[in-house]
Amino acid sequence: LPEPAPHSFSFNSPQGYCHHCKGLGIIVDVNMDTIIPDRTKSIADGAIVPLGKIRETKKFDVIRSIARKYNFSLYDPIDELPEDVVSLIVFGSDELFRVGEGASSEMVSFGGIVGDIQEKIVCPECGGTRLNKETTYFKIDDKTISEVAAMEISQLSEWLQSLDGKLRARESLIARDILKELKDRVSFLLDVGLDYLSLDRATASLSGGESQRIRLATQIGSKLVNVLYILDEPSIGLHQRDNRKLIASLKKLRDEGNSVMVVEHDAETMMAADWLVDVGPGAGEEGGRICYNGPVSEIEGGASTTLDYLLGRKSIEVPAERRKGNGQTLGIRGARGNNLKNVDIDFPLGMFIGISGVSGSGKSSLINETLMPVLKNHFYNAKMQPLPYDEILGIDNIDKLIEIDQSPIGRTPRSNPATFTGVFNDIRNLFEATPDAKVRGFKAGRFSFNVPGG
């Protein structure tokens, strides 16, 4: 074995990472037989499974343009098409293809369908740990670095505390300063309510609130003073239990000699502040004024929508009646991904359903990572990998799935709410109908900033 060094245990270094997956822990797996199971069928008949049968979509408009350029028919069997054409449709190209007619036509590239269907599987060499085999030969208390990083923060804290009684005198001397630093840093993560995370959790899988709290824990540990900290809605996604931990952490920053400014809607956070600035009284044209600027202890004299709710002058009433639903259900059996404990559950349909629980209890695992991928695979021929489960019941009781998340709308820098919602189409048609536009022969495309001439 080579002499170990810090980079020997890092998946960002060639000396430490698994050489099969280059430290990613996953590898891309594209199975052409799954994408095109029957090569005697045509593209129009749905030979390319993720595309489905031919229909009026932007993606098929581009594929028709590719067919014109390369002189083939979408109704020919896949077996009769040149292999480079099939490869272009599956894997995409930087080449530009003209879509649309006349002034409203545009040149677009085609990214292929592989981005929609490629499956990432756990690296078979390292088992997802990202590190090479040599790192498994080094252990502390019979645990490798990968096993330590996979512990939940709460378990890790207990393990670090237990090491004091397990190390020999010489080992304790070597580890003393390192252990002290580790215990401090782990305690900061516990203070902001992240006890359920593990150190090896991929940052891409963290919610916005979790990412912000990790940054906050880092700042608490930095011991800086005379700093102004600005946080934007840190309570988003937090259970009230964890919200109180967050507030305690913010007060700790303040008590160390810093100023903490929080943009927030959460009543508990506002009432825990020393000073409140209330902007309003409404939104957009109705806003832009300072309604209150003073100590929280003196808000009784203020007048704004926010203060009305804080002081109990207004409240959101509990509904007198609840919907009974349509009598049908959608059920999951045996959900056991991440920390789910073999869950069986039925959701009544035709109702507004809230999924609640403390941070890290398994809400996203159950809904976003188990139920939603199964439904996408069923309705849209997606190839998503849901977390382990036994069965989904009642899938015939719904006919489609629409996911609404916080990802950016539109794929181009030109996109805005008007283009995304389709409102601009009606506005352009309205301008096309004006007398001046008719005299000059302007069509709707002339009023689009997505086409030349507009």
Tab-separated table of C-alpha atoms in Angstrom:
chain	number	residue	atom	x	y	z
A	1	LEU	CA	0.000	0.000	0.000
A	2	PRO	CA	1.226	3.554	-0.665
A	3	GLU	CA	1.850	5.800	2.344
A	4	PRO	CA	-1.577	7.302	3.207
A	5	ALA	CA	-2.107	11.058	2.943
A	6	PRO	CA	-5.264	13.214	3.210
A	7	HIS	CA	-5.835	13.023	-0.571
A	8	SER	CA	-5.836	9.192	-0.320
A	9	PHE	CA	-9.285	9.520	1.301
A	10	SER	CA	-10.720	12.176	-1.066
A	11	PHE	CA	-13.017	11.354	-3.996
A	12	ASN	CA	-11.933	14.651	-5.597
A	13	SER	CA	-8.358	13.417	-5.992
A	14	PRO	CA	-7.047	10.791	-8.476
A	15	GLN	CA	-5.158	9.253	-5.536
A	16	GLY	CA	-8.396	8.620	-3.646
A	17	TYR	CA	-11.272	8.302	-6.063
A	18	CYS	CA	-12.688	5.129	-7.599
A	19	HIS	CA	-11.195	4.913	-11.062
A	20	HIS	CA	-14.280	3.262	-12.544
A	21	CYS	CA	-16.670	6.163	-11.812
A	22	LYS	CA	-14.026	8.915	-11.321
A	23	GLY	CA	-15.358	9.705	-7.861
A	24	LEU	CA	-19.003	10.210	-8.865
A	25	GLY	CA	-20.374	7.059	-7.264
A	26	ILE	CA	-22.669	6.478	-10.256
A	27	ILE	CA	-22.206	5.572	-13.908
A	28	VAL	CA	-24.491	6.292	-16.881
A	29	ASP	CA	-26.289	3.281	-18.279
A	30	VAL	CA	-28.013	3.649	-21.678
A	31	ASN	CA	-29.658	0.456	-22.929
A	32	MET	CA	-30.576	0.780	-26.635
A	33	ASP	CA	-32.686	-2.410	-26.491
A	34	THR	CA	-34.903	-0.722	-23.905
A	35	ILE	CA	-35.145	2.480	-25.970
A	36	ILE	CA	-35.895	0.643	-29.270
A	37	PRO	CA	-37.237	-2.830	-28.349
A	38	ASP	CA	-38.774	-3.519	-31.804
A	39	ARG	CA	-36.694	-2.295	-34.755
A	40	THR	CA	-39.322	-3.440	-37.297
A	41	LYS	CA	-41.614	-0.585	-36.213
A	42	SER	CA	-41.327	2.994	-37.487
A	43	ILE	CA	-40.663	6.169	-35.503
A	44	ALA	CA	-44.243	7.258	-36.287
A	45	ASP	CA	-45.578	4.015	-34.779
A	46	GLY	CA	-43.651	4.516	-31.543
A	47	ALA	CA	-40.505	2.425	-32.184
A	48	ILE	CA	-38.544	4.843	-29.970
A	49	VAL	CA	-40.341	4.166	-26.678
A	50	PRO	CA	-39.580	7.440	-24.822
A	51	LEU	CA	-40.915	9.430	-27.808
A	52	GLY	CA	-44.161	7.498	-28.197
A	53	LYS	CA	-46.269	7.676	-31.371
A	54	ILE	CA	-46.075	10.649	-33.734
A	55	ARG	CA	-48.050	13.712	-32.633
A	56	GLU	CA	-47.912	17.512	-32.721
A	57	THR	CA	-45.117	18.409	-30.307
A	58	LYS	CA	-42.027	20.620	-30.525
A	59	LYS	CA	-39.806	17.534	-30.294
A	60	PHE	CA	-41.537	15.847	-33.258
A	61	ASP	CA	-41.330	19.119	-35.231
A	62	VAL	CA	-37.542	18.931	-34.889
A	63	ILE	CA	-37.512	15.228	-35.822
A	64	ARG	CA	-39.559	15.999	-38.958
A	65	SER	CA	-36.972	18.649	-39.826
A	66	ILE	CA	-34.180	16.059	-39.346
A	67	ALA	CA	-36.082	13.659	-41.632
A	68	ARG	CA	-36.305	16.324	-44.383
A	69	LYS	CA	-32.620	17.169	-44.098
A	70	TYR	CA	-31.438	13.526	-44.167
A	71	ASN	CA	-34.092	12.370	-46.635
A	72	PHE	CA	-35.787	9.582	-44.704
A	73	SER	CA	-39.386	8.883	-43.678
A	74	LEU	CA	-40.730	8.670	-40.143
A	75	TYR	CA	-42.913	5.827	-41.435
A	76	ASP	CA	-39.982	3.586	-42.455
A	77	PRO	CA	-38.975	0.754	-40.074
A	78	ILE	CA	-36.040	1.639	-37.832
A	79	ASP	CA	-34.112	-1.268	-39.419
A	80	GLU	CA	-34.121	0.580	-42.756
A	81	LEU	CA	-32.804	3.891	-41.406
A	82	PRO	CA	-29.069	4.739	-41.418
A	83	GLU	CA	-27.519	4.030	-38.018
A	84	ASP	CA	-26.090	7.568	-37.793
A	85	VAL	CA	-29.637	8.997	-38.135
A	86	VAL	CA	-30.930	6.780	-35.298
A	87	SER	CA	-27.917	7.785	-33.208
A	88	LEU	CA	-28.622	11.491	-33.895
A	89	ILE	CA	-32.235	11.154	-32.705
A	90	VAL	CA	-31.230	9.267	-29.553
A	91	PHE	CA	-28.045	11.144	-28.576
A	92	GLY	CA	-28.637	14.545	-30.226
A	93	SER	CA	-26.340	16.869	-32.168
A	94	ASP	CA	-25.044	20.461	-32.184
A	95	GLU	CA	-26.318	20.758	-35.768
A	96	LEU	CA	-29.091	23.332	-36.411
A	97	PHE	CA	-32.444	22.371	-37.966
A	98	ARG	CA	-35.144	24.736	-39.251
A	99	VAL	CA	-38.502	24.387	-37.483
A	100	GLY	CA	-41.669	26.218	-38.535
A	101	GLU	CA	-42.648	28.137	-41.656
A	102	GLY	CA	-42.006	31.688	-42.906
A	103	ALA	CA	-41.343	34.532	-40.463
A	104	SER	CA	-42.138	32.360	-37.452
A	105	SER	CA	-39.546	29.685	-38.337
A	106	GLU	CA	-36.419	29.290	-36.215
A	107	MET	CA	-33.160	27.349	-36.224
A	108	VAL	CA	-32.799	24.969	-33.286
A	109	SER	CA	-30.394	22.273	-32.154
A	110	PHE	CA	-31.604	18.884	-30.927
A	111	GLY	CA	-30.325	17.466	-27.655
A	112	GLY	CA	-31.688	13.993	-28.389
A	113	ILE	CA	-33.871	11.917	-26.115
A	114	VAL	CA	-31.047	10.427	-24.059
A	115	GLY	CA	-31.307	13.241	-21.501
A	116	ASP	CA	-34.876	12.135	-20.779
A	117	ILE	CA	-34.176	8.419	-20.415
A	118	GLN	CA	-30.590	7.760	-19.438
A	119	GLU	CA	-30.408	5.761	-16.233
A	120	LYS	CA	-27.671	6.308	-13.710
A	121	ILE	CA	-26.757	3.212	-11.749
A	122	VAL	CA	-24.617	2.838	-8.633
A	123	CYS	CA	-20.977	2.210	-9.554
A	124	PRO	CA	-20.387	-1.576	-9.256
A	125	GLU	CA	-16.729	-1.066	-8.285
A	126	CYS	CA	-17.089	1.234	-5.245
A	127	GLY	CA	-20.776	0.624	-4.427
A	128	GLY	CA	-21.458	4.369	-4.496
A	129	THR	CA	-18.802	5.297	-1.909
A	130	ARG	CA	-16.778	7.136	-4.627
A	131	LEU	CA	-13.476	5.974	-3.100
A	132	ASN	CA	-11.013	3.342	-4.305
A	133	LYS	CA	-10.597	-0.055	-2.687
A	134	GLU	CA	-7.394	0.894	-0.841
A	135	THR	CA	-9.309	3.272	1.479
A	136	THR	CA	-11.241	0.290	2.928
A	137	TYR	CA	-8.025	-1.087	4.457
A	138	PHE	CA	-7.837	1.821	6.939
A	139	LYS	CA	-10.256	1.724	9.872
A	140	ILE	CA	-10.982	3.552	13.132
A	141	ASP	CA	-13.070	1.596	15.661
A	142	ASP	CA	-13.575	-0.979	12.902
A	143	LYS	CA	-15.200	1.617	10.586
A	144	THR	CA	-13.955	2.836	7.193
A	145	ILE	CA	-14.166	6.507	6.174
A	146	SER	CA	-17.128	5.660	3.877
A	147	GLU	CA	-19.046	4.066	6.751
A	148	VAL	CA	-18.395	7.095	8.962
A	149	ALA	CA	-19.527	9.525	6.219
A	150	ALA	CA	-22.730	7.480	5.684
A	151	MET	CA	-23.844	7.907	9.332
A	152	GLU	CA	-26.633	10.347	10.144
A	153	ILE	CA	-25.241	13.433	11.896
A	154	SER	CA	-26.882	12.401	15.192
A	155	GLN	CA	-25.251	8.931	15.011
A	156	LEU	CA	-21.928	10.484	14.019
A	157	SER	CA	-22.023	12.755	17.057
A	158	GLU	CA	-22.575	9.775	19.365
A	159	TRP	CA	-19.769	7.814	17.667
A	160	LEU	CA	-17.299	10.695	18.032
A	161	GLN	CA	-18.156	10.983	21.735
A	162	SER	CA	-17.614	7.241	22.197
A	163	LEU	CA	-14.096	7.296	20.712
A	164	ASP	CA	-12.614	8.911	23.819
A	165	GLY	CA	-12.900	5.639	25.740
A	166	LYS	CA	-11.740	3.429	22.873
A	167	LEU	CA	-8.426	5.016	21.835
A	168	ARG	CA	-5.105	4.078	23.416
A	169	ALA	CA	-2.964	6.808	25.048
A	170	ARG	CA	-0.825	7.469	21.954
A	171	GLU	CA	-3.889	7.443	19.658
A	172	SER	CA	-5.740	9.855	21.973
A	173	LEU	CA	-2.812	12.266	21.830
A	174	ILE	CA	-2.828	12.227	18.013
A	175	ALA	CA	-6.614	12.522	17.737
A	176	ARG	CA	-7.240	15.082	20.515
A	177	ASP	CA	-7.285	18.308	18.446
A	178	ILE	CA	-8.894	16.657	15.417
A	179	LEU	CA	-11.703	15.180	17.537
A	180	LYS	CA	-12.356	18.502	19.263
A	181	GLU	CA	-12.748	20.239	15.881
A	182	LEU	CA	-14.975	17.452	14.559
A	183	LYS	CA	-17.253	17.493	17.616
A	184	ASP	CA	-17.641	21.286	17.356
A	185	ARG	CA	-18.513	21.197	13.648
A	186	VAL	CA	-20.973	18.327	14.073
A	187	SER	CA	-22.650	20.144	16.990
A	188	PHE	CA	-23.226	23.191	14.725
A	189	LEU	CA	-25.054	20.952	12.227
A	190	LEU	CA	-27.162	19.546	15.080
A	191	ASP	CA	-27.942	23.084	16.276
A	192	VAL	CA	-29.560	24.011	12.936
A	193	GLY	CA	-31.749	20.877	12.863
A	194	LEU	CA	-29.776	18.772	10.360
A	195	ASP	CA	-29.379	15.697	12.589
A	196	TYR	CA	-31.038	13.476	9.941
A	197	LEU	CA	-28.540	14.247	7.132
A	198	SER	CA	-25.413	12.211	6.462
A	199	LEU	CA	-22.060	13.744	5.516
A	200	ASP	CA	-22.017	11.915	2.171
A	201	ARG	CA	-25.454	13.210	1.084
A	202	ALA	CA	-25.202	14.682	-2.449
A	203	THR	CA	-25.669	18.461	-2.367
A	204	ALA	CA	-27.902	18.283	-5.466
A	205	SER	CA	-30.443	16.322	-3.394
A	206	LEU	CA	-30.630	18.957	-0.647
A	207	SER	CA	-33.556	21.357	-0.427
A	208	GLY	CA	-32.912	25.111	-0.533
A	209	GLY	CA	-33.547	25.358	3.210
A	210	GLU	CA	-31.097	22.530	3.987
A	211	SER	CA	-28.368	24.115	1.854
A	212	GLN	CA	-28.889	27.444	3.588
A	213	ARG	CA	-28.698	25.830	7.046
A	214	ILE	CA	-25.428	24.068	6.147
A	215	ARG	CA	-23.989	27.476	5.212
A	216	LEU	CA	-25.354	28.847	8.483
A	217	ALA	CA	-23.690	26.035	10.487
A	218	THR	CA	-20.395	26.848	8.752
A	219	GLN	CA	-20.725	30.508	9.749
A	220	ILE	CA	-21.550	29.684	13.369
A	221	GLY	CA	-18.292	27.723	13.492
A	222	SER	CA	-16.243	30.530	11.962
A	223	LYS	CA	-16.482	32.651	15.182
A	224	LEU	CA	-16.481	35.935	13.226
A	225	VAL	CA	-17.645	39.214	14.835
A	226	ASN	CA	-18.955	42.543	13.486
A	227	VAL	CA	-20.417	40.770	10.439
A	228	LEU	CA	-23.837	41.460	8.907
A	229	TYR	CA	-25.527	38.158	7.983
A	230	ILE	CA	-28.464	38.325	5.528
A	231	LEU	CA	-30.724	35.258	5.182
A	232	ASP	CA	-33.605	34.851	2.739
A	233	GLU	CA	-36.447	32.787	4.231
A	234	PRO	CA	-34.287	30.204	6.081
A	235	SER	CA	-37.409	28.608	7.609
A	236	ILE	CA	-38.689	27.295	4.230
A	237	GLY	CA	-39.347	23.549	4.451
A	238	LEU	CA	-38.747	23.440	8.202
A	239	HIS	CA	-40.962	21.731	10.751
A	240	GLN	CA	-41.720	23.998	13.725
A	241	ARG	CA	-39.512	21.844	15.968
A	242	ASP	CA	-36.503	22.478	13.730
A	243	ASN	CA	-37.517	26.108	13.253
A	244	ARG	CA	-36.864	26.720	16.956
A	245	LYS	CA	-33.364	25.247	16.583
A	246	LEU	CA	-32.780	27.606	13.661
A	247	ILE	CA	-33.910	30.629	15.686
A	248	ALA	CA	-31.572	29.602	18.533
A	249	SER	CA	-28.682	29.428	16.022
A	250	LEU	CA	-29.472	32.903	14.681
A	251	LYS	CA	-29.503	34.274	18.226
A	252	LYS	CA	-26.145	32.579	18.844
A	253	LEU	CA	-24.671	34.439	15.850
A	254	ARG	CA	-26.080	37.685	17.236
A	255	ASP	CA	-24.751	37.037	20.725
A	256	GLU	CA	-21.230	36.559	19.340
A	257	GLY	CA	-21.242	40.210	18.233
A	258	ASN	CA	-22.867	40.109	14.780
A	259	SER	CA	-25.974	41.588	13.131
A	260	VAL	CA	-28.477	39.159	11.621
A	261	MET	CA	-31.045	40.317	9.041
A	262	VAL	CA	-33.722	37.794	7.980
A	263	VAL	CA	-36.263	38.223	5.160
A	264	GLU	CA	-39.054	36.013	6.458
A	265	HIS	CA	-42.775	35.157	6.460
A	266	ASP	CA	-42.646	32.868	9.481
A	267	ALA	CA	-44.493	34.348	12.481
A	268	GLU	CA	-42.329	32.566	15.072
A	269	THR	CA	-39.116	33.941	13.541
A	270	MET	CA	-40.544	37.476	13.366
A	271	MET	CA	-41.688	37.411	16.985
A	272	ALA	CA	-38.244	36.128	18.082
A	273	ALA	CA	-36.513	39.122	16.483
A	274	ASP	CA	-35.340	42.198	18.399
A	275	TRP	CA	-36.413	44.631	15.670
A	276	LEU	CA	-39.017	44.352	12.908
A	277	VAL	CA	-39.158	46.137	9.543
A	278	ASP	CA	-42.511	45.638	7.801
A	279	VAL	CA	-42.749	46.500	4.077
A	280	GLY	CA	-46.137	46.891	2.407
A	281	PRO	CA	-48.971	47.421	2.673
A	282	GLY	CA	-49.645	45.230	-0.389
A	283	ALA	CA	-47.752	43.746	-3.354
A	284	GLY	CA	-46.534	45.329	-6.594
A	285	GLU	CA	-48.076	48.776	-7.072
A	286	GLU	CA	-49.639	48.479	-3.613
A	287	GLY	CA	-46.283	47.960	-1.897
A	288	GLY	CA	-42.993	49.764	-1.525
A	289	ARG	CA	-43.653	51.562	1.764
A	290	ILE	CA	-42.303	51.027	5.274
A	291	CYS	CA	-45.341	50.226	7.439
A	292	TYR	CA	-43.414	49.611	10.650
A	293	ASN	CA	-39.785	50.005	11.725
A	294	GLY	CA	-39.147	49.428	15.400
A	295	PRO	CA	-38.840	47.005	18.322
A	296	VAL	CA	-40.989	43.875	18.167
A	297	SER	CA	-42.201	44.663	21.674
A	298	GLU	CA	-43.988	47.794	20.376
A	299	ILE	CA	-45.797	46.463	17.266
A	300	GLU	CA	-49.280	47.042	18.755
A	301	GLY	CA	-49.311	50.553	17.341
A	302	GLY	CA	-48.501	49.482	13.776
A	303	ALA	CA	-51.026	49.047	10.960
A	304	SER	CA	-50.427	46.557	8.128
A	305	THR	CA	-51.623	43.158	6.938
A	306	THR	CA	-48.580	41.461	8.486
A	307	LEU	CA	-49.088	43.097	11.877
A	308	ASP	CA	-52.820	42.303	11.804
A	309	TYR	CA	-52.002	38.599	11.626
A	310	LEU	CA	-49.101	38.783	14.098
A	311	LEU	CA	-51.295	40.485	16.669
A	312	GLY	CA	-54.302	38.196	16.065
A	313	ARG	CA	-56.534	40.961	14.655
A	314	LYS	CA	-56.921	38.745	11.572
A	315	SER	CA	-56.631	34.982	11.236
A	316	ILE	CA	-57.064	32.209	8.682
A	317	GLU	CA	-60.165	30.342	9.793
A	318	VAL	CA	-60.297	26.557	9.889
A	319	PRO	CA	-62.837	25.351	7.266
A	320	ALA	CA	-66.217	24.422	8.709
A	321	GLU	CA	-66.539	21.553	6.225
A	322	ARG	CA	-64.024	19.238	4.527
A	323	ARG	CA	-64.370	17.657	1.080
A	324	LYS	CA	-65.349	14.004	1.094
A	325	GLY	CA	-63.421	13.225	-2.127
A	326	ASN	CA	-64.584	11.034	-4.997
A	327	GLY	CA	-64.414	7.718	-3.122
A	328	GLN	CA	-61.388	6.446	-5.050
A	329	THR	CA	-57.869	5.948	-3.713
A	330	LEU	CA	-54.246	5.710	-4.847
A	331	GLY	CA	-52.189	3.345	-2.695
A	332	ILE	CA	-48.545	2.409	-2.099
A	333	ARG	CA	-47.499	-0.909	-0.577
A	334	GLY	CA	-44.110	-1.778	0.917
A	335	ALA	CA	-42.335	1.569	0.386
A	336	ARG	CA	-38.903	1.138	1.989
A	337	GLY	CA	-36.531	3.620	0.330
A	338	ASN	CA	-34.106	5.667	2.443
A	339	ASN	CA	-35.568	5.667	5.967
A	340	LEU	CA	-39.121	4.496	5.073
A	341	LYS	CA	-40.063	1.442	7.148
A	342	ASN	CA	-42.065	-0.773	4.738
A	343	VAL	CA	-44.873	1.801	4.484
A	344	ASP	CA	-48.418	0.917	3.318
A	345	ILE	CA	-50.671	3.930	2.666
A	346	ASP	CA	-53.805	4.885	0.702
A	347	PHE	CA	-54.406	8.458	-0.505
A	348	PRO	CA	-58.079	9.466	-1.006
A	349	LEU	CA	-58.525	11.165	-4.401
A	350	GLY	CA	-60.466	14.318	-5.224
A	351	MET	CA	-59.085	15.992	-2.097
A	352	PHE	CA	-56.380	18.420	-0.974
A	353	ILE	CA	-53.830	16.145	0.771
A	354	GLY	CA	-51.098	17.502	3.071
A	355	ILE	CA	-47.960	15.409	3.682
A	356	SER	CA	-46.479	16.523	7.015
A	357	GLY	CA	-43.787	15.496	9.474
A	358	VAL	CA	-40.501	16.696	10.942
A	359	SER	CA	-37.589	17.395	8.577
A	360	GLY	CA	-36.055	14.115	7.418
A	361	SER	CA	-39.017	11.936	8.386
A	362	GLY	CA	-39.439	10.563	4.832
A	363	LYS	CA	-42.014	12.861	3.172
A	364	SER	CA	-39.989	13.465	-0.002
A	365	SER	CA	-38.852	9.821	-0.100
A	366	LEU	CA	-42.479	8.669	-0.120
A	367	ILE	CA	-43.948	11.187	-2.570
A	368	ASN	CA	-41.167	12.637	-4.772
A	369	GLU	CA	-38.883	9.608	-4.930
A	370	THR	CA	-41.321	6.675	-4.803
A	371	LEU	CA	-44.830	7.633	-5.952
A	372	MET	CA	-43.962	10.267	-8.577
A	373	PRO	CA	-41.357	8.240	-10.556
A	374	VAL	CA	-43.747	5.274	-10.727
A	375	LEU	CA	-46.528	7.482	-12.129
A	376	LYS	CA	-44.177	9.189	-14.619
A	377	ASN	CA	-42.968	5.806	-15.862
A	378	HIS	CA	-46.578	4.634	-16.244
A	379	PHE	CA	-48.056	7.690	-17.979
A	380	TYR	CA	-45.128	9.116	-19.951
A	381	ASN	CA	-42.796	6.159	-20.635
A	382	ALA	CA	-40.149	7.765	-18.435
A	383	LYS	CA	-37.288	5.581	-17.229
A	384	MET	CA	-36.962	6.960	-13.707
A	385	GLN	CA	-35.793	4.677	-10.914
A	386	PRO	CA	-38.176	4.890	-7.926
A	387	LEU	CA	-37.083	3.939	-4.429
A	388	PRO	CA	-37.899	0.313	-3.476
A	389	TYR	CA	-41.600	-0.564	-3.098
A	390	ASP	CA	-43.858	-3.588	-3.644
A	391	GLU	CA	-46.970	-2.292	-5.420
A	392	ILE	CA	-48.947	0.786	-6.499
A	393	LEU	CA	-52.741	0.380	-6.324
A	394	GLY	CA	-55.475	2.499	-7.962
A	395	ILE	CA	-53.283	3.874	-10.767
A	396	ASP	CA	-56.301	3.566	-13.105
A	397	ASN	CA	-58.181	6.107	-10.973
A	398	ILE	CA	-56.083	8.987	-12.409
A	399	ASP	CA	-55.313	9.765	-16.044
A	400	LYS	CA	-52.275	12.028	-15.869
A	401	LEU	CA	-49.636	13.490	-13.553
A	402	ILE	CA	-48.458	17.109	-13.516
A	403	GLU	CA	-45.421	17.955	-11.397
A	404	ILE	CA	-45.108	21.564	-10.231
A	405	ASP	CA	-41.708	22.280	-8.712
A	406	GLN	CA	-39.330	25.203	-8.213
A	407	SER	CA	-37.122	24.580	-11.250
A	408	PRO	CA	-36.683	27.587	-13.606
A	409	ILE	CA	-39.472	27.996	-16.170
A	410	GLY	CA	-38.462	28.028	-19.832
A	411	ARG	CA	-35.257	26.721	-21.360
A	412	THR	CA	-33.880	29.875	-22.973
A	413	PRO	CA	-32.727	33.259	-21.619
A	414	ARG	CA	-35.588	34.810	-23.640
A	415	SER	CA	-38.273	32.944	-21.716
A	416	ASN	CA	-40.565	34.901	-19.401
A	417	PRO	CA	-43.986	34.254	-17.826
A	418	ALA	CA	-45.782	35.569	-20.933
A	419	THR	CA	-44.003	33.157	-23.304
A	420	PHE	CA	-44.130	30.225	-20.869
A	421	THR	CA	-47.887	30.470	-20.265
A	422	GLY	CA	-48.661	31.086	-23.957
A	423	VAL	CA	-50.215	34.519	-23.300
A	424	PHE	CA	-47.806	36.107	-25.805
A	425	ASN	CA	-49.368	34.089	-28.644
A	426	ASP	CA	-52.695	35.864	-28.117
A	427	ILE	CA	-51.000	39.259	-27.711
A	428	ARG	CA	-49.072	38.783	-30.992
A	429	ASN	CA	-52.238	37.722	-32.813
A	430	LEU	CA	-53.947	40.861	-31.503
A	431	PHE	CA	-51.142	43.066	-32.877
A	432	GLU	CA	-51.262	41.163	-36.182
A	433	ALA	CA	-54.939	42.172	-36.462
A	434	THR	CA	-54.247	45.953	-36.182
A	435	PRO	CA	-54.742	48.040	-39.364
A	436	ASP	CA	-51.079	49.193	-39.384
A	437	ALA	CA	-49.830	45.582	-39.232
A	438	LYS	CA	-52.163	44.553	-42.080
A	439	VAL	CA	-51.011	47.448	-44.285
A	440	ARG	CA	-47.359	46.435	-43.777
A	441	GLY	CA	-48.033	42.690	-44.062
A	442	PHE	CA	-46.786	41.974	-40.544
A	443	LYS	CA	-47.676	38.511	-39.262
A	444	ALA	CA	-47.678	37.425	-35.600
A	445	GLY	CA	-44.019	36.351	-35.833
A	446	ARG	CA	-43.027	39.976	-36.469
A	447	PHE	CA	-43.963	40.719	-32.857
A	448	SER	CA	-41.817	37.899	-31.403
A	449	PHE	CA	-38.342	38.445	-29.970
A	450	ASN	CA	-37.576	34.769	-30.705
A	451	VAL	CA	-37.396	35.106	-34.507
A	452	PRO	CA	-35.279	37.234	-36.907
A	453	GLY	CA	-37.110	40.423	-37.935
A	454	GLY	CA	-39.052	40.528	-34.694
